[in-house]
mmCIF file of N, CA and C in Angstrom:
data_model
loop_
_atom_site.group_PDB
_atom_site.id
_atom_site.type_symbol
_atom_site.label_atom_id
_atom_site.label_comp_id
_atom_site.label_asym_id
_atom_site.label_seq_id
_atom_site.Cartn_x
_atom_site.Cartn_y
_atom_site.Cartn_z
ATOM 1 N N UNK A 29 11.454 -14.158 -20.777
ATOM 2 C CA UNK A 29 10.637 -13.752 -19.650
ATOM 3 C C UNK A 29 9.377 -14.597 -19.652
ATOM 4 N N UNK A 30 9.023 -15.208 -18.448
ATOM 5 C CA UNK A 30 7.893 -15.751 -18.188
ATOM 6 C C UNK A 30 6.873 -15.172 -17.661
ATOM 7 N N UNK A 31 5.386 -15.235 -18.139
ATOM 8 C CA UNK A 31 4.374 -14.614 -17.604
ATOM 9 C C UNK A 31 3.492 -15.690 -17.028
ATOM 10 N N UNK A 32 2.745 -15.070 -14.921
ATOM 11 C CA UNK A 32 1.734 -16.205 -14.372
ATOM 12 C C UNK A 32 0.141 -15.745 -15.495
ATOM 13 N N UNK A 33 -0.142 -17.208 -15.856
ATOM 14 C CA UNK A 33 -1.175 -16.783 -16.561
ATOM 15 C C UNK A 33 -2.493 -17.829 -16.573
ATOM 16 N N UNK A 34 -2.052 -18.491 -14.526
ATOM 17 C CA UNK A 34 -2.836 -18.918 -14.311
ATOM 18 C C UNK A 34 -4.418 -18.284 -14.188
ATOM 19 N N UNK A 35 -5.722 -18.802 -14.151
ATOM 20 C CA UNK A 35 -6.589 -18.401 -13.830
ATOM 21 C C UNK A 35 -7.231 -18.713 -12.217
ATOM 22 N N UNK A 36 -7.346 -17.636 -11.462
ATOM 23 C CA UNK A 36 -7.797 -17.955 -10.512
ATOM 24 C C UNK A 36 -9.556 -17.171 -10.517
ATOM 25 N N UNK A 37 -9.960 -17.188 -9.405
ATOM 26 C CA UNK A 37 -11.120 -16.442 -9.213
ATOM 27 C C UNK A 37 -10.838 -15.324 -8.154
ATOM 28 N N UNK A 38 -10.235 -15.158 -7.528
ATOM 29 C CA UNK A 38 -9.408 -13.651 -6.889
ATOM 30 C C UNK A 38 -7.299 -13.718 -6.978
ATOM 31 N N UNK A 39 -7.764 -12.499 -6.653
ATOM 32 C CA UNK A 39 -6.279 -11.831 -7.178
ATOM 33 C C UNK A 39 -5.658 -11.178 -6.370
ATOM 34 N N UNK A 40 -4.664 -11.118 -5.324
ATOM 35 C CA UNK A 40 -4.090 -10.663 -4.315
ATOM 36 C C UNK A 40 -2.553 -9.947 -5.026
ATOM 37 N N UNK A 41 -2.973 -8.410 -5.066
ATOM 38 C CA UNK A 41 -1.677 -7.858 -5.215
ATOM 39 C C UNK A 41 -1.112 -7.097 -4.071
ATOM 40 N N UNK A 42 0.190 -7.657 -3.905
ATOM 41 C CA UNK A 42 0.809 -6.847 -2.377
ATOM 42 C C UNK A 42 2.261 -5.916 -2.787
ATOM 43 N N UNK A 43 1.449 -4.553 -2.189
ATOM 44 C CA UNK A 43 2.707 -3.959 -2.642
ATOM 45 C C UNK A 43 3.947 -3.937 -1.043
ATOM 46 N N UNK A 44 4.602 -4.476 -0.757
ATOM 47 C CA UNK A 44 5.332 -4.853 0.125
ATOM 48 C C UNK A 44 6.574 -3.582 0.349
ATOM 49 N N UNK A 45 6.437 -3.534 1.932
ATOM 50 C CA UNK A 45 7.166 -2.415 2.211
ATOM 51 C C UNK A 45 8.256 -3.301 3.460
ATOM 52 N N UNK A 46 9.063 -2.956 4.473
ATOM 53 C CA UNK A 46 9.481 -3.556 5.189
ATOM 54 C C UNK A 46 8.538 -3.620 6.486
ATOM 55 N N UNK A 47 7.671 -2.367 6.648
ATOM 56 C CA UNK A 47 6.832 -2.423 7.742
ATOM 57 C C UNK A 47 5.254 -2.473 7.123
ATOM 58 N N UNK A 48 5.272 -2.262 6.262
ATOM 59 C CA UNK A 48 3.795 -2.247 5.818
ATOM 60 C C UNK A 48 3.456 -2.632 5.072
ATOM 61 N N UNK A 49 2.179 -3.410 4.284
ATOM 62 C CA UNK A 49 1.872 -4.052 3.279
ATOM 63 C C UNK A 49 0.845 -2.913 2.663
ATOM 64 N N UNK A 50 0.540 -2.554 1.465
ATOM 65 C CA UNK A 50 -0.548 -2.016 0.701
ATOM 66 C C UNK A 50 -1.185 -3.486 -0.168
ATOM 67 N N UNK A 51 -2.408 -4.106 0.276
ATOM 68 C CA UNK A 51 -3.014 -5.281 -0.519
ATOM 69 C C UNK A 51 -3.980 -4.701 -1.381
ATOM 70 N N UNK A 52 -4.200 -5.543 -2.431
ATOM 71 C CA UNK A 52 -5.286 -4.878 -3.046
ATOM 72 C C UNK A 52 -5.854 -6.376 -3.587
ATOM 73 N N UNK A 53 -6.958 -6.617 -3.334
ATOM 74 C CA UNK A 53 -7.825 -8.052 -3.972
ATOM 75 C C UNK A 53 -8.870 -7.957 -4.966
ATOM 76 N N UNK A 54 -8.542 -8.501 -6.058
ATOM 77 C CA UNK A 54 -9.536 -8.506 -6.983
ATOM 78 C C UNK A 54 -10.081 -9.529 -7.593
ATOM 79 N N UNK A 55 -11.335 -9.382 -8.151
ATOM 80 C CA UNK A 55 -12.411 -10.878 -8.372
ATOM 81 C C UNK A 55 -12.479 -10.879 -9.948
ATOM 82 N N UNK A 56 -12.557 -11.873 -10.418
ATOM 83 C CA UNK A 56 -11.616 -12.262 -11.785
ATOM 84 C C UNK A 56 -12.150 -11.303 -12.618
ATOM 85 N N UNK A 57 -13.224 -10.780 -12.338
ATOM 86 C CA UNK A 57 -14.029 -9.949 -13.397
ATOM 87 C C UNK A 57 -13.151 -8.579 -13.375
ATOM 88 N N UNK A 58 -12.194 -8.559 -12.108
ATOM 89 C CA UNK A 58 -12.216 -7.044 -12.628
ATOM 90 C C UNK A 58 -12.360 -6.384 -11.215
ATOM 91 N N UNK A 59 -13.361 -6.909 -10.413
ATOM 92 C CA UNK A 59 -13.937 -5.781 -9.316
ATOM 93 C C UNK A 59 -13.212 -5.793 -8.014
ATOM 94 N N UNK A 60 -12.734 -4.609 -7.513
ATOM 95 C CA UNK A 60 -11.755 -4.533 -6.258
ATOM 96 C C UNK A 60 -12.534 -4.774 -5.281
ATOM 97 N N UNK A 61 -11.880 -5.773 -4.494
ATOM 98 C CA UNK A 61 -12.982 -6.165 -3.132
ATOM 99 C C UNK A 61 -12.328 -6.010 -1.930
ATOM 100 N N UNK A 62 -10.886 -5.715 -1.731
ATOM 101 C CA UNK A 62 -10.283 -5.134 -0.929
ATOM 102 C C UNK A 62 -8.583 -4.469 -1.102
ATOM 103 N N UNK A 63 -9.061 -3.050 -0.960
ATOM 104 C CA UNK A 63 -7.455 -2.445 -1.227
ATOM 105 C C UNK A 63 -7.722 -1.736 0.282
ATOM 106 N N UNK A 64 -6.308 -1.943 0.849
ATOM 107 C CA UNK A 64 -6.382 -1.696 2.300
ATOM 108 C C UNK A 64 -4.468 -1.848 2.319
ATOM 109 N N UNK A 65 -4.141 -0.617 3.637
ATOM 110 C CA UNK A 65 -3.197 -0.506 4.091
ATOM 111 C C UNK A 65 -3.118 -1.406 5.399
ATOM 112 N N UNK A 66 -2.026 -2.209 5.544
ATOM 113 C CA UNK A 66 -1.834 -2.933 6.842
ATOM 114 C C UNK A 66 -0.462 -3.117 7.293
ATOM 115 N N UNK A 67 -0.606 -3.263 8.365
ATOM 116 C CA UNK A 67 1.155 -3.370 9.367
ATOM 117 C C UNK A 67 1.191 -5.067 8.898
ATOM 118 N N UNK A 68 3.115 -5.306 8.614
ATOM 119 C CA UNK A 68 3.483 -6.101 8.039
ATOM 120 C C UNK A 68 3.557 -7.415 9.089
ATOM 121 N N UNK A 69 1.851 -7.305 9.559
ATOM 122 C CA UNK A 69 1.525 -8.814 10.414
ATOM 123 C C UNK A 69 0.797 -9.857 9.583
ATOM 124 N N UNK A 70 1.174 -11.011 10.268
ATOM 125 C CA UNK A 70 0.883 -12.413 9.205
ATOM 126 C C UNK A 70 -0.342 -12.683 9.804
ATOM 127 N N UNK A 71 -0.908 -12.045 11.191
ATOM 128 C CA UNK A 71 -2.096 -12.532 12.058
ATOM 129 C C UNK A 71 -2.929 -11.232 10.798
ATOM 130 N N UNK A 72 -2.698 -9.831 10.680
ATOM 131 C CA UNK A 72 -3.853 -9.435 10.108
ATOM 132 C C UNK A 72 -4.253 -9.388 8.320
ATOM 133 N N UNK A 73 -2.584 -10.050 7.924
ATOM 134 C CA UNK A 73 -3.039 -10.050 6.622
ATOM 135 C C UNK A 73 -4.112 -11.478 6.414
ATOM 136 N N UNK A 74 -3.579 -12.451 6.875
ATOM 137 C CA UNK A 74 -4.553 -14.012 7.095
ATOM 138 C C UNK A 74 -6.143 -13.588 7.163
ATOM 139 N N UNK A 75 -5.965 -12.308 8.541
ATOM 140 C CA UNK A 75 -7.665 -11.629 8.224
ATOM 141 C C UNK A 75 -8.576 -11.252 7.107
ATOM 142 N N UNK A 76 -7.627 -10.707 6.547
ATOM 143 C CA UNK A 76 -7.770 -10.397 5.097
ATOM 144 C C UNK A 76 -8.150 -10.925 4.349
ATOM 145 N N UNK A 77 -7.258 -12.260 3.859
ATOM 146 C CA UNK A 77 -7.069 -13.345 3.064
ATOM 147 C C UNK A 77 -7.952 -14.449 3.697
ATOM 148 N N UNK A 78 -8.492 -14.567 4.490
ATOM 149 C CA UNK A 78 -9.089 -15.525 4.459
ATOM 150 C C UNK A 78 -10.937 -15.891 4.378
ATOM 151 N N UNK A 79 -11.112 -14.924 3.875
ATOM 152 C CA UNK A 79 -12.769 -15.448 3.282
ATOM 153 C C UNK A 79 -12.242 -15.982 1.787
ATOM 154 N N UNK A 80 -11.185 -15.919 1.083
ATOM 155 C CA UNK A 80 -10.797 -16.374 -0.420
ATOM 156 C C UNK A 80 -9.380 -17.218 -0.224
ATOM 157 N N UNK A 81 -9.600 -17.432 0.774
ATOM 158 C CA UNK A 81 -8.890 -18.804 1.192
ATOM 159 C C UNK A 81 -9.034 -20.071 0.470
ATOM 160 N N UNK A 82 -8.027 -20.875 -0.723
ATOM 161 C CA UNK A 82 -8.750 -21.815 -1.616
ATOM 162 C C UNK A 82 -8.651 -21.430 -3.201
ATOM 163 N N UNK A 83 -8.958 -19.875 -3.269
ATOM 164 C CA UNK A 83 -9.174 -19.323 -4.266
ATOM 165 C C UNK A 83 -8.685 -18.371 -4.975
ATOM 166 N N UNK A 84 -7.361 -17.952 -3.850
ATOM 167 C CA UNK A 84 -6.521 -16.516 -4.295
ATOM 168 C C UNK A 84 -5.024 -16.867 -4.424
ATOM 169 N N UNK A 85 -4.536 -16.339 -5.340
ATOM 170 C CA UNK A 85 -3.324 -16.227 -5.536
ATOM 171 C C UNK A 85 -2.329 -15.030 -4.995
ATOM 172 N N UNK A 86 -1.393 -14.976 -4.399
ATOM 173 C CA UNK A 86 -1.183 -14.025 -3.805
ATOM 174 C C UNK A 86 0.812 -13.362 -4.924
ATOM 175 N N UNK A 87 0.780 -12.069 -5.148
ATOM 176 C CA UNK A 87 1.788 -11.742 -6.046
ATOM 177 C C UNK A 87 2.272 -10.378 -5.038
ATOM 178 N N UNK A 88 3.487 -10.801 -5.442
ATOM 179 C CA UNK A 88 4.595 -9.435 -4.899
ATOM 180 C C UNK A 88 5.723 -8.932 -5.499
ATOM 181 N N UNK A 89 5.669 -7.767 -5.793
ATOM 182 C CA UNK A 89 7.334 -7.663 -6.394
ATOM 183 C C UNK A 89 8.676 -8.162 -5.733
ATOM 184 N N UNK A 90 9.571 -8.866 -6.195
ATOM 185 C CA UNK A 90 10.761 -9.064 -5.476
ATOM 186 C C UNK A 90 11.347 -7.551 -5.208
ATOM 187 N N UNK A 91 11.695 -7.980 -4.039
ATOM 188 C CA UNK A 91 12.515 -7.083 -2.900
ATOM 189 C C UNK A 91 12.775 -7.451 -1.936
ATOM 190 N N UNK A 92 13.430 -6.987 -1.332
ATOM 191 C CA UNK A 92 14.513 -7.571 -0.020
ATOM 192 C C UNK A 92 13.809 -7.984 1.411
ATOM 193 N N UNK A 93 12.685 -8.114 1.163
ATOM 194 C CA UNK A 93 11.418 -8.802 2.435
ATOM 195 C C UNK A 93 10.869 -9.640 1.791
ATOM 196 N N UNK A 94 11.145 -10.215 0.780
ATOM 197 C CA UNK A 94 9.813 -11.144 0.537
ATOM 198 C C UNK A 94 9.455 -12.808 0.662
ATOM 199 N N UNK A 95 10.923 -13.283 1.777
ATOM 200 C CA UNK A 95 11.000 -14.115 2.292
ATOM 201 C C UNK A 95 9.443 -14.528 3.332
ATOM 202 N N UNK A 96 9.660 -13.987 4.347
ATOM 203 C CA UNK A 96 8.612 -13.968 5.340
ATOM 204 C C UNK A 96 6.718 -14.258 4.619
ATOM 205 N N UNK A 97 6.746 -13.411 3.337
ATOM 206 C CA UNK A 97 5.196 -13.394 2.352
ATOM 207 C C UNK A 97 5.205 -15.122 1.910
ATOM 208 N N UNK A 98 6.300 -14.992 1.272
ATOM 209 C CA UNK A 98 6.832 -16.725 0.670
ATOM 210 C C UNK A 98 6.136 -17.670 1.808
ATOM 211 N N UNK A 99 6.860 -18.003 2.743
ATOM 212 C CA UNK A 99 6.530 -18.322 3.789
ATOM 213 C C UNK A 99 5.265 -18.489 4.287
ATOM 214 N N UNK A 100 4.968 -17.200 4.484
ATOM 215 C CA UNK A 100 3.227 -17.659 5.115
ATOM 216 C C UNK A 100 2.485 -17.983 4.262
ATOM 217 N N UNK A 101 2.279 -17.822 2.637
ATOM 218 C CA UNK A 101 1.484 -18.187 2.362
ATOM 219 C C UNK A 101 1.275 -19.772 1.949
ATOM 220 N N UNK A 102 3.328 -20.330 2.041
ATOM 221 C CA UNK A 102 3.414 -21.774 2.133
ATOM 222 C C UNK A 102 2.329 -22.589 3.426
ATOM 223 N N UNK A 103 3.370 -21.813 4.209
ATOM 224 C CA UNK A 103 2.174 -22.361 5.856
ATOM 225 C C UNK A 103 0.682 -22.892 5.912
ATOM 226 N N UNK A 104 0.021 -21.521 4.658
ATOM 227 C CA UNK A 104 -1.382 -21.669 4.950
ATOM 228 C C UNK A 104 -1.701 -22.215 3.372
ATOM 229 N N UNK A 105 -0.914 -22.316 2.446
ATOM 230 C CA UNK A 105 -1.404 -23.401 1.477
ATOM 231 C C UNK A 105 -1.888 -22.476 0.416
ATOM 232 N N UNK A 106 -1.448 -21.054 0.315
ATOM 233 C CA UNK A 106 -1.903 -19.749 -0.459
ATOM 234 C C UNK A 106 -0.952 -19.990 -1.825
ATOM 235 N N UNK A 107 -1.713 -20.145 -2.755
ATOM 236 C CA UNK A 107 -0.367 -20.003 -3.847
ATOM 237 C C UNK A 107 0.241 -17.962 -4.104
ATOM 238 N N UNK A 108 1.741 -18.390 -4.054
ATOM 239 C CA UNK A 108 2.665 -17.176 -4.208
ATOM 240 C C UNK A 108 3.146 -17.130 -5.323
ATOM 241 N N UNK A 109 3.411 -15.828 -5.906
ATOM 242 C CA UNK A 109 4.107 -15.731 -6.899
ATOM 243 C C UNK A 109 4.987 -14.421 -7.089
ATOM 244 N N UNK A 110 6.268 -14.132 -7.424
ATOM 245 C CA UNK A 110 7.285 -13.190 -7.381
ATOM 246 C C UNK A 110 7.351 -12.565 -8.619
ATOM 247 N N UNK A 111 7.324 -11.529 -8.402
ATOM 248 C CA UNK A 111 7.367 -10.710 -9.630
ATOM 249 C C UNK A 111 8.824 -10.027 -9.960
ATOM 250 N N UNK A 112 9.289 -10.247 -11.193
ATOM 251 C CA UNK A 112 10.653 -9.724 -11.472
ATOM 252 C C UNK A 112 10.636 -8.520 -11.542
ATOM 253 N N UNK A 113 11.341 -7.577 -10.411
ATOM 254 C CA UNK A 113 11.342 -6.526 -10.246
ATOM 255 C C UNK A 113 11.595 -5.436 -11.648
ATOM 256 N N UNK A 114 12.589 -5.868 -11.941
ATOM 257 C CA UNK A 114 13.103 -5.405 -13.587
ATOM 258 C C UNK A 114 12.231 -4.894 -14.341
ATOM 259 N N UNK A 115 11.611 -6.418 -14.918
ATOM 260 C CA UNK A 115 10.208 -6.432 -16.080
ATOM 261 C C UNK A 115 8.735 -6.111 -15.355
ATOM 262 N N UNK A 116 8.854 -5.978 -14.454
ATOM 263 C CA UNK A 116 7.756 -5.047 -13.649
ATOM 264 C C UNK A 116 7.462 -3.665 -13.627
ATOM 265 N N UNK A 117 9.039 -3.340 -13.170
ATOM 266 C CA UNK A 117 9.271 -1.449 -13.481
ATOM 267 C C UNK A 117 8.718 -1.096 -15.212
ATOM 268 N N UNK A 118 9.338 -1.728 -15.703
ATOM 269 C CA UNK A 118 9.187 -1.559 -17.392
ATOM 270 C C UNK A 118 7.568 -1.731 -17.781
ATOM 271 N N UNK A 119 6.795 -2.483 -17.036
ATOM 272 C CA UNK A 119 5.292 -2.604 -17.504
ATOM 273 C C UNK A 119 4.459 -1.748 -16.307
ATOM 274 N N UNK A 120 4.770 -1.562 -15.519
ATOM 275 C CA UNK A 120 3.919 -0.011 -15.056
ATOM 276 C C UNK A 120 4.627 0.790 -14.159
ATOM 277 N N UNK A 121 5.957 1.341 -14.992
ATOM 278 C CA UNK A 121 6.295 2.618 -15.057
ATOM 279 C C UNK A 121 5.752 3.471 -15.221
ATOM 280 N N UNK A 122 4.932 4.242 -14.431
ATOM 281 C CA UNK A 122 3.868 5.102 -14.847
ATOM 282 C C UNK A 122 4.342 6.513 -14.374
ATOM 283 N N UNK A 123 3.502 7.632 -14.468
ATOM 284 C CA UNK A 123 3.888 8.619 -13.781
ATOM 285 C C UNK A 123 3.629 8.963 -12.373
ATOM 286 N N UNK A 124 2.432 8.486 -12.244
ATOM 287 C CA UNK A 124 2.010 8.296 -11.121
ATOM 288 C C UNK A 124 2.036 7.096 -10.391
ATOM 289 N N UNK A 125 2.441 7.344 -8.662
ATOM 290 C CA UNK A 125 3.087 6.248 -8.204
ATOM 291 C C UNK A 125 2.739 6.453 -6.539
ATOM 292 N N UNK A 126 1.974 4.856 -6.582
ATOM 293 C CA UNK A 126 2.322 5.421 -4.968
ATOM 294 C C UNK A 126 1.619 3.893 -4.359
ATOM 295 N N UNK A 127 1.505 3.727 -3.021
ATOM 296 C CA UNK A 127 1.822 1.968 -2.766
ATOM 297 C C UNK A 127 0.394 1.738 -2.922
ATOM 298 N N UNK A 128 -0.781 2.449 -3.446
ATOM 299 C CA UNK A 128 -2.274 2.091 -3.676
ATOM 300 C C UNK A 128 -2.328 1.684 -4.721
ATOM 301 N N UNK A 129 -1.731 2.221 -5.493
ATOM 302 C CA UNK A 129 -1.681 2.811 -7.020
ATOM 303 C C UNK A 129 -0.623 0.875 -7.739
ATOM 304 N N UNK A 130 0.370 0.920 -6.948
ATOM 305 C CA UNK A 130 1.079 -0.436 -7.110
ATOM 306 C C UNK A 130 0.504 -1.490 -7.183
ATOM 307 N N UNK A 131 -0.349 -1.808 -5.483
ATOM 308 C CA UNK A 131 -0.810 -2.905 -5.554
ATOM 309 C C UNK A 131 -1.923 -3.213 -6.482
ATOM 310 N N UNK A 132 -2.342 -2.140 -6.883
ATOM 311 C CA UNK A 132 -3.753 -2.336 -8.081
ATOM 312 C C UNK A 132 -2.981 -2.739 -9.142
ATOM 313 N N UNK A 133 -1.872 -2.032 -9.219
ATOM 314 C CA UNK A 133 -1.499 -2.535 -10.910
ATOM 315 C C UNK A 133 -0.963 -4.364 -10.551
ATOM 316 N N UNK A 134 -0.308 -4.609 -9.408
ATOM 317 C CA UNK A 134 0.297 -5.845 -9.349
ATOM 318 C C UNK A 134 -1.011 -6.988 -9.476
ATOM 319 N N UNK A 135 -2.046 -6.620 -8.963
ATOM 320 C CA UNK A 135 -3.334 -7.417 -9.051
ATOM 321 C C UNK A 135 -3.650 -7.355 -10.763
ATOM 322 N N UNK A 136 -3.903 -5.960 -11.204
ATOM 323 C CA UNK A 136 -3.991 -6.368 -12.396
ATOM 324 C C UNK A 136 -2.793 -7.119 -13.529
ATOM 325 N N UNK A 137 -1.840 -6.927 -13.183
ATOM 326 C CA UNK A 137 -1.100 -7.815 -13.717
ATOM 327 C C UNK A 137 -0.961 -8.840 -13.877
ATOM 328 N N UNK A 138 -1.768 -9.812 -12.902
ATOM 329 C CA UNK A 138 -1.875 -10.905 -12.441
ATOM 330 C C UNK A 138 -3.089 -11.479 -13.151
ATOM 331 N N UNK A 139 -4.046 -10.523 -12.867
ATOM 332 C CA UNK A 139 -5.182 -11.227 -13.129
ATOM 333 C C UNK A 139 -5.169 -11.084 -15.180
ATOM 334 N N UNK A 140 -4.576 -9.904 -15.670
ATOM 335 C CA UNK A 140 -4.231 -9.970 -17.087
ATOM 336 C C UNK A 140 -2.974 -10.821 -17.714
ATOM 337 N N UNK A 141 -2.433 -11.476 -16.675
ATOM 338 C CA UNK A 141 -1.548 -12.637 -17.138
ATOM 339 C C UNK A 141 -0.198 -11.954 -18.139
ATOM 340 N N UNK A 142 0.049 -10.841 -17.423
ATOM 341 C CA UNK A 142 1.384 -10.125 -17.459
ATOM 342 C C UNK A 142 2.339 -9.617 -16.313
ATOM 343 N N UNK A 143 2.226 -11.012 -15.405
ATOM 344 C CA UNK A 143 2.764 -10.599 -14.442
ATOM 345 C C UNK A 143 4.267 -11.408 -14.528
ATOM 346 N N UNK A 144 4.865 -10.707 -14.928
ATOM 347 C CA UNK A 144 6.787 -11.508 -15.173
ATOM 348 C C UNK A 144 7.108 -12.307 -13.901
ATOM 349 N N UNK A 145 7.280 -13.353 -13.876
ATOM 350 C CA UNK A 145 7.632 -14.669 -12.840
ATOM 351 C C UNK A 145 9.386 -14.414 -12.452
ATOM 352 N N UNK A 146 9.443 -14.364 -11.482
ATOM 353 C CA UNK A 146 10.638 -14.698 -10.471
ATOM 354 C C UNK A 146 11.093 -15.669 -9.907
ATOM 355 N N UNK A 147 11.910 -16.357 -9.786
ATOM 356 C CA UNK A 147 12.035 -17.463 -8.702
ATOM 357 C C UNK A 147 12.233 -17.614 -7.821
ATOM 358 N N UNK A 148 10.959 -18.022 -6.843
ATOM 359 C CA UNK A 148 10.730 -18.102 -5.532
ATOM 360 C C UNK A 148 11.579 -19.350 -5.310
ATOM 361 N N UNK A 149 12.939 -19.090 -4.468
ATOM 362 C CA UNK A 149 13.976 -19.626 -3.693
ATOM 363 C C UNK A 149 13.496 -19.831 -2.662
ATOM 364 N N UNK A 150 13.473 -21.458 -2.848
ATOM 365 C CA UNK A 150 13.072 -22.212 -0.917
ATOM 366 C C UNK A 150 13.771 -22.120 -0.154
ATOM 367 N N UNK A 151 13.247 -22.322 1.161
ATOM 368 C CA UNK A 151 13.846 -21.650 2.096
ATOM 369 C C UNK A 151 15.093 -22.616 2.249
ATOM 370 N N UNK A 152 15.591 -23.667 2.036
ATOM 371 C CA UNK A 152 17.037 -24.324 2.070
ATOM 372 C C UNK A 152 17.970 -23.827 1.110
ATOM 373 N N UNK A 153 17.571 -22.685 0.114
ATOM 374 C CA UNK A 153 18.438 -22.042 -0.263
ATOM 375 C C UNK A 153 18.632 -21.089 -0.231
ATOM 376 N N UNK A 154 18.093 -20.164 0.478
ATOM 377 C CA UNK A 154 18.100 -18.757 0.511
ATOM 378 C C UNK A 154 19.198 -18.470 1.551
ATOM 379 N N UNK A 155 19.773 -19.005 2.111
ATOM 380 C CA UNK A 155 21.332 -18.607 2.557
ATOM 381 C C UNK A 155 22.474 -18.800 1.737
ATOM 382 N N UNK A 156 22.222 -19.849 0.643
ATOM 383 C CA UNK A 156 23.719 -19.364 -0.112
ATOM 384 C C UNK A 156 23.314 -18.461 -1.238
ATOM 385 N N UNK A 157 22.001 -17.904 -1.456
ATOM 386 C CA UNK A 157 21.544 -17.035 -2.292
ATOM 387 C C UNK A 157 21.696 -15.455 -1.938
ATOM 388 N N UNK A 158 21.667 -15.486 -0.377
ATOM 389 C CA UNK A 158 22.057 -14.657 -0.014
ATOM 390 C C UNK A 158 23.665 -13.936 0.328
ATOM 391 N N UNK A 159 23.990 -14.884 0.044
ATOM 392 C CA UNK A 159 25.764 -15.078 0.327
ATOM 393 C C UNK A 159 26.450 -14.047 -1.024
#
């Protein structure tokens, strides 16, 4: 298992739904600077994301939408990173659970450099991957 254990200066954890995103952004120290519920638009997450435009890394658990996240943040030059659903469940399996509660842990995962790496499949292969 591989862990991202790059250093950035913010931290974008998205807990990804099919219609909705739960984001949560954090600044390397630690401090949450935006956890917010949003409809699964690329015009208002960009809103979001873009005063740390340059500077954020953006992480999601793999699941069956996370083509489209891949994507935009290629577009706009955002580094992405996929989290192995598997070794994810296993490091915050918690009791308590819920898509606020996720994206904080996926940010902190990230920013504590235990966030298990996935492979983000380009888009010229994600049809026989899907096959």
């Amino acid at each position: 298992m591989q862990f991202y254990t790059n250093l950035h200066p913010f931290y974008c954890g998205i807990d990804l739904h099919a219609r909705m995103l739960y984001v949560c952004i954090l600044a390397e120290r630690g401090d949450i600077l935006v956890h917010k519920k949003i409809k699964d638009s690329p015009e208002q997450l960009l809103t979001l994301l873009s005063p740390f435009l340059g500077n954020i890394v953006v992480g999601a658990e793999c699941m069956h939408c996370w083509y489209w996240l891949s994507d935009f943040c290629e577009q706009h030059n955002i580094d992405f990173i996929l989290g192995h659903a598997l070794y994810m469940k296993a490091i915050h399996g918690g009791k308590t659970k819920n898509d606020k509660i996720d994206a904080y842990k996926i940010a902190k995962l990230m920013r504590g450099g235990n966030f298990p790496l996935a492979y983000v499949y380009p888009k010229e292969k994600r049809a026989i991957r899907d096959l």
